[in-house]
């Protein structure tokens, strides 16, 4: 197990994804945010099945920064209930993990 986590969130537009990415990296809460998309998401919302085009943010950060990352995403995100899921990084290239630690000192 490492002290690194990978967080995902989706947004309805690329601009919001870019703003989240820039703010997280600028504040050193994340070392890297990759934006992928558009992707199609199908989900149930308010008793209806919806299909929406979204942009996926994959955030590389330290577990200690999670509360601040979640707070920033909630502040920026327009969704009532944004996806914010964190998973532990159980192993990785030590050189990459060192870089992640150095760049995520928020």
mmCIF file of the C-alpha atoms, coordinates in Angstrom:
data_MODEL
# 
_entry.id   MODEL 
# 
loop_
_atom_site.group_PDB 
_atom_site.id 
_atom_site.type_symbol 
_atom_site.label_atom_id 
_atom_site.label_alt_id 
_atom_site.label_comp_id 
_atom_site.label_asym_id 
_atom_site.label_entity_id 
_atom_site.label_seq_id 
_atom_site.pdbx_PDB_ins_code 
_atom_site.Cartn_x 
_atom_site.Cartn_y 
_atom_site.Cartn_z 
_atom_site.occupancy 
_atom_site.B_iso_or_equiv 
_atom_site.pdbx_formal_charge 
_atom_site.auth_seq_id 
_atom_site.auth_comp_id 
_atom_site.auth_asym_id 
_atom_site.auth_atom_id 
_atom_site.pdbx_PDB_model_num 
ATOM 1   C CA . UNK A 1 1   ? 0.000   0.000  0.000   1.00 0.00 ? 1   UNK A CA 1 
ATOM 2   C CA . UNK A 1 2   ? 1.165   3.531  -0.742  1.00 0.00 ? 2   UNK A CA 1 
ATOM 3   C CA . UNK A 1 3   ? 0.062   6.982  0.432   1.00 0.00 ? 3   UNK A CA 1 
ATOM 4   C CA . UNK A 1 4   ? -1.257  7.717  -3.081  1.00 0.00 ? 4   UNK A CA 1 
ATOM 5   C CA . UNK A 1 5   ? -4.864  7.660  -4.256  1.00 0.00 ? 5   UNK A CA 1 
ATOM 6   C CA . UNK A 1 6   ? -6.608  8.012  -7.577  1.00 0.00 ? 6   UNK A CA 1 
ATOM 7   C CA . UNK A 1 7   ? -9.843  9.993  -7.579  1.00 0.00 ? 7   UNK A CA 1 
ATOM 8   C CA . UNK A 1 8   ? -12.412 10.148 -10.358 1.00 0.00 ? 8   UNK A CA 1 
ATOM 9   C CA . UNK A 1 9   ? -15.100 12.683 -11.031 1.00 0.00 ? 9   UNK A CA 1 
ATOM 10  C CA . UNK A 1 10  ? -17.187 13.418 -14.113 1.00 0.00 ? 10  UNK A CA 1 
ATOM 11  C CA . UNK A 1 11  ? -18.499 16.735 -15.373 1.00 0.00 ? 11  UNK A CA 1 
ATOM 12  C CA . UNK A 1 12  ? -21.048 17.725 -17.974 1.00 0.00 ? 12  UNK A CA 1 
ATOM 13  C CA . UNK A 1 13  ? -18.652 19.974 -19.882 1.00 0.00 ? 13  UNK A CA 1 
ATOM 14  C CA . UNK A 1 14  ? -14.953 20.166 -20.655 1.00 0.00 ? 14  UNK A CA 1 
ATOM 15  C CA . UNK A 1 15  ? -14.622 23.665 -19.199 1.00 0.00 ? 15  UNK A CA 1 
ATOM 16  C CA . UNK A 1 16  ? -15.611 22.486 -15.718 1.00 0.00 ? 16  UNK A CA 1 
ATOM 17  C CA . UNK A 1 17  ? -13.219 19.528 -15.998 1.00 0.00 ? 17  UNK A CA 1 
ATOM 18  C CA . UNK A 1 18  ? -10.397 21.886 -16.993 1.00 0.00 ? 18  UNK A CA 1 
ATOM 19  C CA . UNK A 1 19  ? -11.172 24.252 -14.118 1.00 0.00 ? 19  UNK A CA 1 
ATOM 20  C CA . UNK A 1 20  ? -11.117 21.380 -11.602 1.00 0.00 ? 20  UNK A CA 1 
ATOM 21  C CA . UNK A 1 21  ? -7.826  20.112 -13.055 1.00 0.00 ? 21  UNK A CA 1 
ATOM 22  C CA . UNK A 1 22  ? -6.156  23.521 -13.037 1.00 0.00 ? 22  UNK A CA 1 
ATOM 23  C CA . UNK A 1 23  ? -7.272  24.399 -9.504  1.00 0.00 ? 23  UNK A CA 1 
ATOM 24  C CA . UNK A 1 24  ? -6.159  21.052 -8.046  1.00 0.00 ? 24  UNK A CA 1 
ATOM 25  C CA . UNK A 1 25  ? -2.726  21.159 -9.664  1.00 0.00 ? 25  UNK A CA 1 
ATOM 26  C CA . UNK A 1 26  ? -2.240  24.896 -9.016  1.00 0.00 ? 26  UNK A CA 1 
ATOM 27  C CA . UNK A 1 27  ? -2.995  24.413 -5.306  1.00 0.00 ? 27  UNK A CA 1 
ATOM 28  C CA . UNK A 1 28  ? -0.709  21.339 -5.213  1.00 0.00 ? 28  UNK A CA 1 
ATOM 29  C CA . UNK A 1 29  ? -3.568  19.154 -4.039  1.00 0.00 ? 29  UNK A CA 1 
ATOM 30  C CA . UNK A 1 30  ? -2.929  16.817 -6.985  1.00 0.00 ? 30  UNK A CA 1 
ATOM 31  C CA . UNK A 1 31  ? 0.173   16.046 -8.989  1.00 0.00 ? 31  UNK A CA 1 
ATOM 32  C CA . UNK A 1 32  ? -1.738  15.341 -12.194 1.00 0.00 ? 32  UNK A CA 1 
ATOM 33  C CA . UNK A 1 33  ? -5.285  15.390 -13.511 1.00 0.00 ? 33  UNK A CA 1 
ATOM 34  C CA . UNK A 1 34  ? -6.075  13.641 -16.764 1.00 0.00 ? 34  UNK A CA 1 
ATOM 35  C CA . UNK A 1 35  ? -9.202  14.662 -18.657 1.00 0.00 ? 35  UNK A CA 1 
ATOM 36  C CA . UNK A 1 36  ? -10.798 12.056 -20.918 1.00 0.00 ? 36  UNK A CA 1 
ATOM 37  C CA . UNK A 1 37  ? -13.851 12.303 -23.037 1.00 0.00 ? 37  UNK A CA 1 
ATOM 38  C CA . UNK A 1 38  ? -16.360 12.803 -23.929 1.00 0.00 ? 38  UNK A CA 1 
ATOM 39  C CA . UNK A 1 39  ? -17.707 9.577  -22.445 1.00 0.00 ? 39  UNK A CA 1 
ATOM 40  C CA . UNK A 1 40  ? -21.323 8.439  -22.339 1.00 0.00 ? 40  UNK A CA 1 
ATOM 41  C CA . UNK A 1 41  ? -22.715 7.849  -18.855 1.00 0.00 ? 41  UNK A CA 1 
ATOM 42  C CA . UNK A 1 42  ? -25.968 5.993  -18.235 1.00 0.00 ? 42  UNK A CA 1 
ATOM 43  C CA . UNK A 1 43  ? -27.432 6.249  -14.747 1.00 0.00 ? 43  UNK A CA 1 
ATOM 44  C CA . UNK A 1 44  ? -30.660 6.556  -12.791 1.00 0.00 ? 44  UNK A CA 1 
ATOM 45  C CA . UNK A 1 45  ? -31.482 10.063 -11.533 1.00 0.00 ? 45  UNK A CA 1 
ATOM 46  C CA . UNK A 1 46  ? -34.770 11.084 -9.927  1.00 0.00 ? 46  UNK A CA 1 
ATOM 47  C CA . UNK A 1 47  ? -36.483 7.848  -10.997 1.00 0.00 ? 47  UNK A CA 1 
ATOM 48  C CA . UNK A 1 48  ? -35.496 8.187  -14.663 1.00 0.00 ? 48  UNK A CA 1 
ATOM 49  C CA . UNK A 1 49  ? -32.755 6.522  -16.658 1.00 0.00 ? 49  UNK A CA 1 
ATOM 50  C CA . UNK A 1 50  ? -30.523 9.198  -18.147 1.00 0.00 ? 50  UNK A CA 1 
ATOM 51  C CA . UNK A 1 51  ? -27.723 9.068  -20.692 1.00 0.00 ? 51  UNK A CA 1 
ATOM 52  C CA . UNK A 1 52  ? -25.391 12.045 -20.698 1.00 0.00 ? 52  UNK A CA 1 
ATOM 53  C CA . UNK A 1 53  ? -22.148 13.015 -22.389 1.00 0.00 ? 53  UNK A CA 1 
ATOM 54  C CA . UNK A 1 54  ? -19.556 13.730 -19.714 1.00 0.00 ? 54  UNK A CA 1 
ATOM 55  C CA . UNK A 1 55  ? -15.858 14.429 -19.232 1.00 0.00 ? 55  UNK A CA 1 
ATOM 56  C CA . UNK A 1 56  ? -13.868 12.180 -16.882 1.00 0.00 ? 56  UNK A CA 1 
ATOM 57  C CA . UNK A 1 57  ? -11.208 13.593 -14.571 1.00 0.00 ? 57  UNK A CA 1 
ATOM 58  C CA . UNK A 1 58  ? -8.671  11.129 -13.182 1.00 0.00 ? 58  UNK A CA 1 
ATOM 59  C CA . UNK A 1 59  ? -6.845  12.758 -10.291 1.00 0.00 ? 59  UNK A CA 1 
ATOM 60  C CA . UNK A 1 60  ? -3.507  11.512 -8.907  1.00 0.00 ? 60  UNK A CA 1 
ATOM 61  C CA . UNK A 1 61  ? -2.944  12.707 -5.348  1.00 0.00 ? 61  UNK A CA 1 
ATOM 62  C CA . UNK A 1 62  ? -1.997  11.858 -1.789  1.00 0.00 ? 62  UNK A CA 1 
ATOM 63  C CA . UNK A 1 63  ? -4.582  10.374 0.556   1.00 0.00 ? 63  UNK A CA 1 
ATOM 64  C CA . UNK A 1 64  ? -3.924  13.191 3.043   1.00 0.00 ? 64  UNK A CA 1 
ATOM 65  C CA . UNK A 1 65  ? -5.207  15.693 0.458   1.00 0.00 ? 65  UNK A CA 1 
ATOM 66  C CA . UNK A 1 66  ? -8.532  13.931 -0.107  1.00 0.00 ? 66  UNK A CA 1 
ATOM 67  C CA . UNK A 1 67  ? -10.695 16.162 2.154   1.00 0.00 ? 67  UNK A CA 1 
ATOM 68  C CA . UNK A 1 68  ? -9.449  19.342 0.438   1.00 0.00 ? 68  UNK A CA 1 
ATOM 69  C CA . UNK A 1 69  ? -9.868  17.778 -3.022  1.00 0.00 ? 69  UNK A CA 1 
ATOM 70  C CA . UNK A 1 70  ? -13.428 16.705 -2.263  1.00 0.00 ? 70  UNK A CA 1 
ATOM 71  C CA . UNK A 1 71  ? -14.227 20.175 -0.937  1.00 0.00 ? 71  UNK A CA 1 
ATOM 72  C CA . UNK A 1 72  ? -12.818 21.917 -3.998  1.00 0.00 ? 72  UNK A CA 1 
ATOM 73  C CA . UNK A 1 73  ? -14.674 19.616 -6.403  1.00 0.00 ? 73  UNK A CA 1 
ATOM 74  C CA . UNK A 1 74  ? -17.952 20.248 -4.548  1.00 0.00 ? 74  UNK A CA 1 
ATOM 75  C CA . UNK A 1 75  ? -17.308 24.003 -4.643  1.00 0.00 ? 75  UNK A CA 1 
ATOM 76  C CA . UNK A 1 76  ? -16.706 24.081 -8.419  1.00 0.00 ? 76  UNK A CA 1 
ATOM 77  C CA . UNK A 1 77  ? -18.975 21.284 -9.603  1.00 0.00 ? 77  UNK A CA 1 
ATOM 78  C CA . UNK A 1 78  ? -22.459 22.182 -10.887 1.00 0.00 ? 78  UNK A CA 1 
ATOM 79  C CA . UNK A 1 79  ? -24.029 18.744 -10.176 1.00 0.00 ? 79  UNK A CA 1 
ATOM 80  C CA . UNK A 1 80  ? -26.205 18.282 -7.079  1.00 0.00 ? 80  UNK A CA 1 
ATOM 81  C CA . UNK A 1 81  ? -24.407 15.006 -6.362  1.00 0.00 ? 81  UNK A CA 1 
ATOM 82  C CA . UNK A 1 82  ? -21.077 14.871 -8.197  1.00 0.00 ? 82  UNK A CA 1 
ATOM 83  C CA . UNK A 1 83  ? -19.237 11.590 -8.541  1.00 0.00 ? 83  UNK A CA 1 
ATOM 84  C CA . UNK A 1 84  ? -16.201 11.710 -6.283  1.00 0.00 ? 84  UNK A CA 1 
ATOM 85  C CA . UNK A 1 85  ? -14.633 8.284  -5.823  1.00 0.00 ? 85  UNK A CA 1 
ATOM 86  C CA . UNK A 1 86  ? -11.190 7.601  -4.392  1.00 0.00 ? 86  UNK A CA 1 
ATOM 87  C CA . UNK A 1 87  ? -9.318  4.331  -4.601  1.00 0.00 ? 87  UNK A CA 1 
ATOM 88  C CA . UNK A 1 88  ? -5.977  3.530  -2.990  1.00 0.00 ? 88  UNK A CA 1 
ATOM 89  C CA . UNK A 1 89  ? -2.914  2.979  -5.121  1.00 0.00 ? 89  UNK A CA 1 
ATOM 90  C CA . UNK A 1 90  ? -1.586  -0.322 -3.826  1.00 0.00 ? 90  UNK A CA 1 
ATOM 91  C CA . UNK A 1 91  ? 1.636   -0.285 -5.843  1.00 0.00 ? 91  UNK A CA 1 
ATOM 92  C CA . UNK A 1 92  ? 3.387   1.787  -8.478  1.00 0.00 ? 92  UNK A CA 1 
ATOM 93  C CA . UNK A 1 93  ? 6.686   2.859  -9.933  1.00 0.00 ? 93  UNK A CA 1 
ATOM 94  C CA . UNK A 1 94  ? 8.696   4.280  -7.053  1.00 0.00 ? 94  UNK A CA 1 
ATOM 95  C CA . UNK A 1 95  ? 10.008  7.093  -9.264  1.00 0.00 ? 95  UNK A CA 1 
ATOM 96  C CA . UNK A 1 96  ? 6.437   8.076  -10.222 1.00 0.00 ? 96  UNK A CA 1 
ATOM 97  C CA . UNK A 1 97  ? 5.242   7.877  -6.602  1.00 0.00 ? 97  UNK A CA 1 
ATOM 98  C CA . UNK A 1 98  ? 8.143   10.092 -5.481  1.00 0.00 ? 98  UNK A CA 1 
ATOM 99  C CA . UNK A 1 99  ? 7.183   12.654 -8.153  1.00 0.00 ? 99  UNK A CA 1 
ATOM 100 C CA . UNK A 1 100 ? 3.532   12.465 -7.051  1.00 0.00 ? 100 UNK A CA 1 
ATOM 101 C CA . UNK A 1 101 ? 4.515   13.083 -3.426  1.00 0.00 ? 101 UNK A CA 1 
ATOM 102 C CA . UNK A 1 102 ? 6.748   16.015 -4.352  1.00 0.00 ? 102 UNK A CA 1 
ATOM 103 C CA . UNK A 1 103 ? 4.077   17.683 -6.512  1.00 0.00 ? 103 UNK A CA 1 
ATOM 104 C CA . UNK A 1 104 ? 1.140   17.051 -4.121  1.00 0.00 ? 104 UNK A CA 1 
ATOM 105 C CA . UNK A 1 105 ? 2.366   18.862 -1.057  1.00 0.00 ? 105 UNK A CA 1 
ATOM 106 C CA . UNK A 1 106 ? -0.832  20.868 -0.513  1.00 0.00 ? 106 UNK A CA 1 
# 
